Amino acid sequence: MHVPGETPAQAPHARAHPGPGLPVARSAGVCTVAECSRADSGLTSQPGQRRAGPVCTRGCPRTYPQPRLAYPHPRSPGLAMDPECSQLLPALCAALADPRQPVADDTCLEKLLDWFKTVTEAGSSLLLLEGSPCLVELLCQVPRAPGLSPGVLAFSLRLAGLLAAQEDCFQYLQQGQLLPGLFGEAGPLGGAAWTAPTVRSGWIQGLRAMAQHPSALRFLDDFGALDTVFSLQGDSSLFVASAAGQLLAHVLALCMGGPAGAQPGLQARDWPACAQRIVGHIEEALCSAAAPRVTQALHVLSTTFGRCHGPWGQVLWERLSPPVARLLEKDPVLAAHALVDLLLSVARSPALSSDSGLWETLAQTLGHLSPTQAGPLALGVLKLQDCPQALRTQAFDVLLQPLACVLKAAAEAPGPPGLPAAPAEDSAVVDVLLSSRSACVGLLCQTLAHLELLLPTPQRPSPWPQAALLGAAVTVLQFCRGSAVPASGVGSRLCVTLAGCVRVQRAALDFLGALSQDTGPRELLPRVFAVLLDYLASPDSSPTVLRKAFQATLRWLLSSPQPPGSCDLDPHTQRFLGELLPVLQKRLCSPCWEVRDSGLEFLAQVTRSWAGQAGFRDALLASEVPELAEQLLQDPESYVRASAVTAVGLLSGRGLHAARGSPERPGGPQSLLLDLLHVLSTDSEGFPRRAAMQVFTEWLRDGHAEVAADPERFVARVLQAASQDLDWEVRAQGLELARVFLAQMLGQPGPDCPYAVAPPAAPAPGRLAQALRALCRVRLFEFAFRALFDCDRAVAQKSCDLLLFLRDRAAPCDGPQGMGGGPDAASAEATLQRWRAGEQGQPLGPLEPEAAVAVLRALDLEGLRGALAESSDHVERSPQSLLQDMLATVGVLGDHEADCY
Amino acid sequence: MKLYCLSGHPTLPCNVLKFKSTTIMLDCGLDMTSTLNFLPLPLVQSARLSNLPGWSLKDGNVFLDKELKECSGHVFVDSVPEFCLPETELIDLSTVDVILISNYHCMMALPYITEHTGFTGTVYATEPTVQIGRLLMEELVNFIERVPKAQSASLWKNKDIQRLLPSPLKDAVEVSTWRRCYTMQEVNSALSKIQLVGYSQKIELFGAVQVTPLSSGYALGSSNWIIQSHYEKVSYVSGSSLLTTHPQPMDQAALKNSDVLVLTGLTQIPTANPDGMVGEFFSNLALTVRNGGNVLVPCYPSGVIYDLLECLYQYIDSAGLSSLPFYFISPVANSSLEFSQIFAEWLCHNKQTKVYLPEPPFPHAELIQTNKLKHYPSIHGDFSNDFRQPCVVFTGHPSLRFGDVVHFMELWGKSSLNTVIFTEPDFSYLEALAPYQPLAMKCIYCPIDTRLNFIQVSKLLKEVQPLHVVCPEQYTQPPPAQPHRMDLMIDCQPPPMSYRRAEVLTLPFKRRYEKIEIMPELADSLVPVEMKPGISLATVSAVLHTKDNKHVLQPLPRPAQPTGGKKRKRVSDDVPDCKGPKPLLSGCIPVEQFVQTLEKHGFSDIKVEDTAKGHIVLLQEAETLIQIEEDSTHIICDNDETLRVRLRDLVLKFLQKF
């Protein structure tokens, strides 16, 4: 489905790092477009810059080798640029290099770079350059053009890097000293433009693209670029700082992934010079007392070890593990989060995980870090494939400690087995729990989330202390409600800190819900149900907490054990259900629509799963819940109406609906079908109408009693209402309903499995003709044909598939009678032509089966399906169109007078 | 500075502050929980109530059976309900200069104080407080007077008999001081002593202190009070709210830098969030009505009812209750609904802006216009014609002991379809329901108390930073029912001082300064001498004139002109004996230079000794000591006055005079 405003060409940027200058919403503290364009004055000099290597300050085109081809043949091998683009490129390059013609839209430049990337990936960059001398000219002019916008400058740097990624092209550019002109001191690096974060980012990204071969690595080293990159690690723009770190990691990984990596017994001194300098820099940073520097170094290392798993990695770790280990000696540990990332990254590296020293370091780190910092490390350790059992035990203890403390704070007894209780470690956790509300809440939420993540994984520790964790989750929830009785001073403080804390309530309810998947001790079930009921019934539960409570309740209900050999509920569950339904009743009357909505969703979900349970059916029918749910069909909030439609539809489908026609209902008895049809045809919002369509589809599929009485009439009425709907999802759902009806009339649509032995047998001709007549009577053809030309592609595609199936099935109808043509078909075709042209106003008129089939045949459905499969902007997305657009915006194409208004 | 605590009820306070020669009563709340010990006053003869069995002592002594009746295991006094007054013996209430009222709930004991204690002072309150307070009193008097009861029980109050009674009668405090309700005449007389004030208005009390009401955000016209002199500030916080309801928001900034903050009137239900309770209220209301039941809401005629009606206005259409009738029954229903619409300046900003549109600030006007809400003075008259069920009835009194609510309890109590929803937190709902047991109707407790909770209090105290906090003892410990909830108490540094009924607290600060004005002509005559940069001193000779607690320095009267000398001086012409004041000295004596000077003046054989406090200069020949210390210099010589004067003059040379 094409989303207006987002062309597929933009999509890669949305995923990738949003380069400076790109108008992408960012968080505070990150450079923005405004920031980039503002910072265009003032000179900055980069400290510690080396002035080694040949630096050309002019980047003179005269010294440049002339292109070998004056104008390339469009189909030159390896050059993926069509002639139209080649023709437009010089004008665009000239426009870009002209400061008087600013490029208004930075996204164009991003798209242009994307296109160049595909071109260079498909063929030789050298040929491209030779074929388009304007590019070289652009790259030459850019560093010397005063007042050029930072966006264009950054673009040029990135383009140069992209081109120089191929070694021959790098050499070619080097001959003209063009690269030093762009990336060296003579380029923007020494100029006023450097103050713009966009330019600095472009500079790094250019180098990052270029750094693909040894020559580029030498270039980096020779030109002193590395020093600049080091200093940019602390850049004020987070994008630039992050890109600098990424570049260093990339270079390191490149060095270590090279052919040298295969040779055993290598020493660090065998690395390329720039790798040695980076490692030296990292080593120095790790010994620094400044946390940001340590963090930067650790980030670079984490990224490097994440990519490089060869023997070089081992050499690197051997060299750097001592300074990393020294970090642990400080109190508090500097850059603990980054350290955890690094250690986990190293531990995941197959080459390094056999290192026993590493496990020792991990164990030591787990012991040193504060409970909040150690949590992520413990989770990471537990998720590792091969890890010593002792370390796993230690990590699990770290994760469990906070919950153990909570349990201890509330229980007078020594606490349930399964949780650690080492007093020495306790104290650190207790300190955090008591230090401040935010620290306590943070630690508990983190612990609960980590355990929830661990719960479904195969690596989760065994034995799993289900009973203790259940007890802990329940206790945490009780503390949050103020109903836990503290057994110690810690407990009293926890009581004060956690009372009414919505964040912890949500995390604990999620965790409690997740625990339902495990078979636990049955005796805890009443406690779980009691705390859930307490939350559901409490007037103080916020709507979000209530929603989580409903979700957790559903999970526990559905996982509650059934007595063997019985289709009834177990006594705990049955009792709970008896208490739950009055609460649900009250919730359905809540003045807060979110609560009514959550209640209805819960009702629908539990009905879907438990409609067959006699215990549930009896309890539900004895309550007023079904009637209340039906009353909510008139709720003023559309979401609630939609949920009510779904819930009531399900209840009705399962024979659990409220007794109709009671004297209290004004207007007398009326079928639910009519109510829902009323929603479908009159509701002002889309959600209830969509929900009604889904219910109808389900009713048709399941043979609901009211539908089964006269399915044709039902389908006709629903399709008629759906065809006029403005919401495309309702129309699409109408096609789904039509598909179900078709399947019931003609048999299932074609086999989903392409390897099916034989296609399903076609229906007998007599039955087929009968079915076709039925389809005509319910005006399914008209609905599908109209949908075929729907302005929403998804609807048209669905309709196309439906009609193709119908056409294939209708084949036998082309029998002896020869159903082709006829006046009916002609007029229908004419109407369709008009529909296709956008005149949807005219009705199709009654169609006879013969005419319908004839029209079906006449349509080029395959062709239409092909066209619909193309994205809606496939014409506008071409590079040629991009170039034209850009030229048009800078006025080169000279169409300014002819304004579209 | 002393605080006399006349009420033990934390939300119905009555304290007297003695501050700078003024005696200020802070609120006079009336504790009506005593009425829970009495049988309800039915508006229509109730066979059930009149046939309740009498209660007799265990020994079979039946002399009390006329006074005490038993209902479902509880014993009730069969008499006109009585109220528990503030202490009247702790301090002579006729000495009270002023009474400051903070909100209409806290003035219900006013007629008892102003009419029966010899009180001659002034009462200060805002206009809505007085008007709505009058309505509450009027309703109360009306509820009680319209059901005259011939019988008056007093035997049970005998201490020896009370000891034998079952709880809670046995534990009721100060029963001998319990009084019947006042009359309308007393109410009118009491209200005539009130002087109206506006927020931030500064009121001088005898020139000694200034009192200022500030918006407290709890009810229409509710206020906190600042009581300050030039150098001391006492804040009185009573019944305040930080929630956005109909009244003007609370003014917190003016409470800053208080020496003492007296904190009363916090929420009575600290665990119930008012928003959650409103939700609960409507859920239960809708549920009952959908089942065909009636809803009874016992309430006061003003306050939370405005917010509930506003929520109803927003909610009834969406809940499909548009056709449901809402009845508001109170002798003052009409006045209350009307008054609320005219106090625009006392309302929150949103409601104030509506007035300029012009629209009524409260939407209940529209409910009345569209006939969704109907109000009646009582169940008699029009109401019985319009009454249809199912319906929702708002009516008083929340104690369920008098008022129209008694009738509805009797009427609807037998059906489980009906629901009574308690929203007022002042009475325990279980105790309120006790004389109606056994009861089939559903009872829902949704106390809506918008006053400050403990989290809000701790934020407030952090912000306004008082030096000392004084509060009822109930706020210094967790509620008895939840002893582990340490979060449900005031937590501040230094810990709050607590008070209980009939206690006198000496507030922990002493007054150190008093402001004195200098008349301009006197100021003109002063010649300050700069002692060190920024500090100048001058001596002043003047007459201190004190009137109305204001102190003024006036120039000395001119010495009487000798007018012939023959005329006899009148006594009143006597002026204080005012010779020119002795000059004051300042400065310090540099010992070395002093010794040199002594030598210059012919003293020899001088010895200097250092002591702990300064120096001793010893003139051995003259057998004289000069003791120089930080704050004094002594010349000790035997009988040689000439020498002493010489030495004195030498010493004075080193000092400044002014």
CSV table of N, CA and C in Angstrom, one decimal, chain B residues 246-302:
chain,number,residue,atom,x,y,z
B,246,HIS,N,-14.0,23.3,41.0
B,246,HIS,CA,-14.6,24.6,40.7
B,246,HIS,C,-14.0,25.9,41.4
B,247,PRO,N,-13.4,25.8,42.6
B,247,PRO,CA,-13.0,27.0,43.2
B,247,PRO,C,-11.7,27.5,42.6
B,248,GLN,N,-11.4,28.8,43.0
B,248,GLN,CA,-10.1,29.4,42.6
B,248,GLN,C,-9.0,28.5,43.1
B,249,PRO,N,-7.9,28.4,42.4
B,249,PRO,CA,-6.8,27.5,42.8
B,249,PRO,C,-6.1,28.1,44.1
B,250,MET,N,-5.5,27.1,44.7
B,250,MET,CA,-4.8,27.5,46.0
B,250,MET,C,-3.6,28.4,45.8
B,251,ASP,N,-3.5,29.4,46.7
B,251,ASP,CA,-2.4,30.3,46.6
B,251,ASP,C,-1.3,29.8,47.6
B,252,GLN,N,-0.3,29.2,47.0
B,252,GLN,CA,0.7,28.6,47.8
B,252,GLN,C,1.9,29.6,48.1
B,253,ALA,N,2.2,30.5,47.2
B,253,ALA,CA,3.4,31.3,47.3
B,253,ALA,C,3.3,32.1,48.5
B,254,ALA,N,2.2,32.6,48.9
B,254,ALA,CA,2.1,33.5,50.1
B,254,ALA,C,2.4,32.8,51.4
B,255,LEU,N,2.4,31.5,51.4
B,255,LEU,CA,2.6,30.8,52.6
B,255,LEU,C,4.1,30.6,52.9
B,256,LYS,N,4.9,31.1,52.0
B,256,LYS,CA,6.4,30.8,52.1
B,256,LYS,C,6.9,31.6,53.3
B,257,ASN,N,8.0,31.1,53.8
B,257,ASN,CA,8.8,31.7,54.9
B,257,ASN,C,7.9,32.0,56.2
B,258,SER,N,7.1,31.0,56.5
B,258,SER,CA,6.4,31.2,57.8
B,258,SER,C,7.3,30.7,58.9
B,259,ASP,N,7.1,31.3,60.1
B,259,ASP,CA,7.8,30.8,61.3
B,259,ASP,C,7.0,29.5,61.8
B,260,VAL,N,5.7,29.6,61.7
B,260,VAL,CA,4.9,28.5,62.2
B,260,VAL,C,3.8,28.3,61.1
B,261,LEU,N,3.6,27.0,60.8
B,261,LEU,CA,2.5,26.7,59.9
B,261,LEU,C,1.6,25.7,60.6
B,262,VAL,N,0.3,26.2,60.9
B,262,VAL,CA,-0.6,25.3,61.5
B,262,VAL,C,-1.4,24.6,60.4
B,263,LEU,N,-1.3,23.3,60.4
B,263,LEU,CA,-1.8,22.5,59.2
B,263,LEU,C,-3.0,21.7,59.7
B,264,THR,N,-4.2,22.0,59.2
B,264,THR,CA,-5.3,21.1,59.5
B,264,THR,C,-6.1,20.8,58.2
B,265,GLY,N,-7.1,20.0,58.4
B,265,GLY,CA,-8.1,19.8,57.2
B,265,GLY,C,-7.5,19.1,56.0
B,266,LEU,N,-6.7,18.1,56.3
B,266,LEU,CA,-6.2,17.3,55.2
B,266,LEU,C,-7.3,16.3,54.8
B,267,THR,N,-7.1,15.6,53.7
B,267,THR,CA,-8.2,14.6,53.2
B,267,THR,C,-8.4,13.6,54.3
B,268,GLN,N,-9.7,13.2,54.5
B,268,GLN,CA,-10.0,12.2,55.5
B,268,GLN,C,-9.8,10.8,55.0
B,269,ILE,N,-9.7,10.7,53.6
B,269,ILE,CA,-9.5,9.4,53.0
B,269,ILE,C,-8.3,9.4,52.2
B,270,PRO,N,-7.1,9.4,52.8
B,270,PRO,CA,-5.9,9.6,52.0
B,270,PRO,C,-5.6,8.5,51.0
B,271,THR,N,-6.3,7.3,51.1
B,271,THR,CA,-6.0,6.3,50.1
B,271,THR,C,-6.9,6.4,48.9
B,272,ALA,N,-7.9,7.2,49.0
B,272,ALA,CA,-8.9,7.3,47.8
B,272,ALA,C,-8.6,8.5,47.0
B,273,ASN,N,-8.3,8.2,45.7
B,273,ASN,CA,-8.1,9.3,44.8
B,273,ASN,C,-9.4,9.8,44.3
B,274,PRO,N,-9.6,11.1,44.4
B,274,PRO,CA,-11.0,11.6,44.0
B,274,PRO,C,-11.4,11.3,42.6
B,275,ASP,N,-10.4,11.3,41.7
B,275,ASP,CA,-10.8,11.0,40.3
B,275,ASP,C,-11.3,9.5,40.2
B,276,GLY,N,-10.6,8.6,40.8
B,276,GLY,CA,-11.0,7.2,40.8
B,276,GLY,C,-12.4,7.1,41.5
B,277,MET,N,-12.6,7.8,42.5
B,277,MET,CA,-13.9,7.7,43.2
B,277,MET,C,-15.0,8.3,42.4
B,278,VAL,N,-14.8,9.3,41.6
B,278,VAL,CA,-15.8,9.9,40.8
B,278,VAL,C,-16.2,8.8,39.7
B,279,GLY,N,-15.1,8.1,39.2
B,279,GLY,CA,-15.4,7.0,38.2
B,279,GLY,C,-16.2,5.9,38.9
B,280,GLU,N,-15.8,5.6,40.1
B,280,GLU,CA,-16.5,4.5,40.8
B,280,GLU,C,-18.0,4.9,41.0
B,281,PHE,N,-18.2,6.2,41.4
B,281,PHE,CA,-19.5,6.7,41.6
B,281,PHE,C,-20.4,6.5,40.4
B,282,PHE,N,-19.9,6.9,39.2
B,282,PHE,CA,-20.7,6.8,38.0
B,282,PHE,C,-20.9,5.4,37.5
B,283,SER,N,-19.8,4.6,37.7
B,283,SER,CA,-20.0,3.2,37.3
B,283,SER,C,-21.1,2.5,38.1
B,284,ASN,N,-21.1,2.8,39.4
B,284,ASN,CA,-22.2,2.2,40.2
B,284,ASN,C,-23.5,2.8,39.9
B,285,LEU,N,-23.5,4.1,39.7
B,285,LEU,CA,-24.8,4.7,39.4
B,285,LEU,C,-25.4,4.1,38.1
B,286,ALA,N,-24.6,4.0,37.1
B,286,ALA,CA,-25.1,3.5,35.8
B,286,ALA,C,-25.5,2.1,35.9
B,287,LEU,N,-24.7,1.3,36.7
B,287,LEU,CA,-25.1,-0.1,36.8
B,287,LEU,C,-26.4,-0.3,37.5
B,288,THR,N,-26.6,0.5,38.6
B,288,THR,CA,-27.9,0.4,39.3
B,288,THR,C,-29.1,0.8,38.4
B,289,VAL,N,-28.9,2.0,37.7
B,289,VAL,CA,-30.0,2.5,37.0
B,289,VAL,C,-30.4,1.5,35.8
B,290,ARG,N,-29.3,0.9,35.2
B,290,ARG,CA,-29.6,0.0,34.1
B,290,ARG,C,-30.3,-1.2,34.5
B,291,ASN,N,-30.2,-1.5,35.8
B,291,ASN,CA,-30.9,-2.7,36.3
B,291,ASN,C,-32.3,-2.2,36.8
B,292,GLY,N,-32.7,-1.0,36.7
B,292,GLY,CA,-34.0,-0.5,37.1
B,292,GLY,C,-34.0,-0.1,38.5
B,293,GLY,N,-32.9,0.1,39.2
B,293,GLY,CA,-32.8,0.5,40.6
B,293,GLY,C,-32.7,2.0,40.7
B,294,ASN,N,-32.9,2.5,42.0
B,294,ASN,CA,-32.8,3.9,42.2
B,294,ASN,C,-31.4,4.2,43.0
B,295,VAL,N,-30.9,5.4,42.8
B,295,VAL,CA,-29.7,5.7,43.5
B,295,VAL,C,-29.9,6.8,44.5
B,296,LEU,N,-29.4,6.7,45.7
B,296,LEU,CA,-29.6,7.7,46.7
B,296,LEU,C,-28.2,8.2,47.1
B,297,VAL,N,-28.0,9.5,47.0
B,297,VAL,CA,-26.7,10.1,47.3
B,297,VAL,C,-26.9,11.0,48.5
B,298,PRO,N,-26.6,10.6,49.7
B,298,PRO,CA,-26.7,11.5,50.9
B,298,PRO,C,-25.5,12.5,50.8
B,299,CYS,N,-25.9,13.8,50.8
B,299,CYS,CA,-24.9,14.8,50.6
B,299,CYS,C,-25.2,16.1,51.2
B,300,TYR,N,-24.2,17.0,51.3
B,300,TYR,CA,-24.4,18.4,51.8
B,300,TYR,C,-25.0,19.2,50.6
B,301,PRO,N,-25.7,20.3,50.8
B,301,PRO,CA,-26.3,21.0,49.7
B,301,PRO,C,-25.3,21.8,48.9
B,302,SER,N,-24.0,21.8,49.3
B,302,SER,CA,-23.0,22.6,48.5
B,302,SER,C,-21.7,21.9,48.5
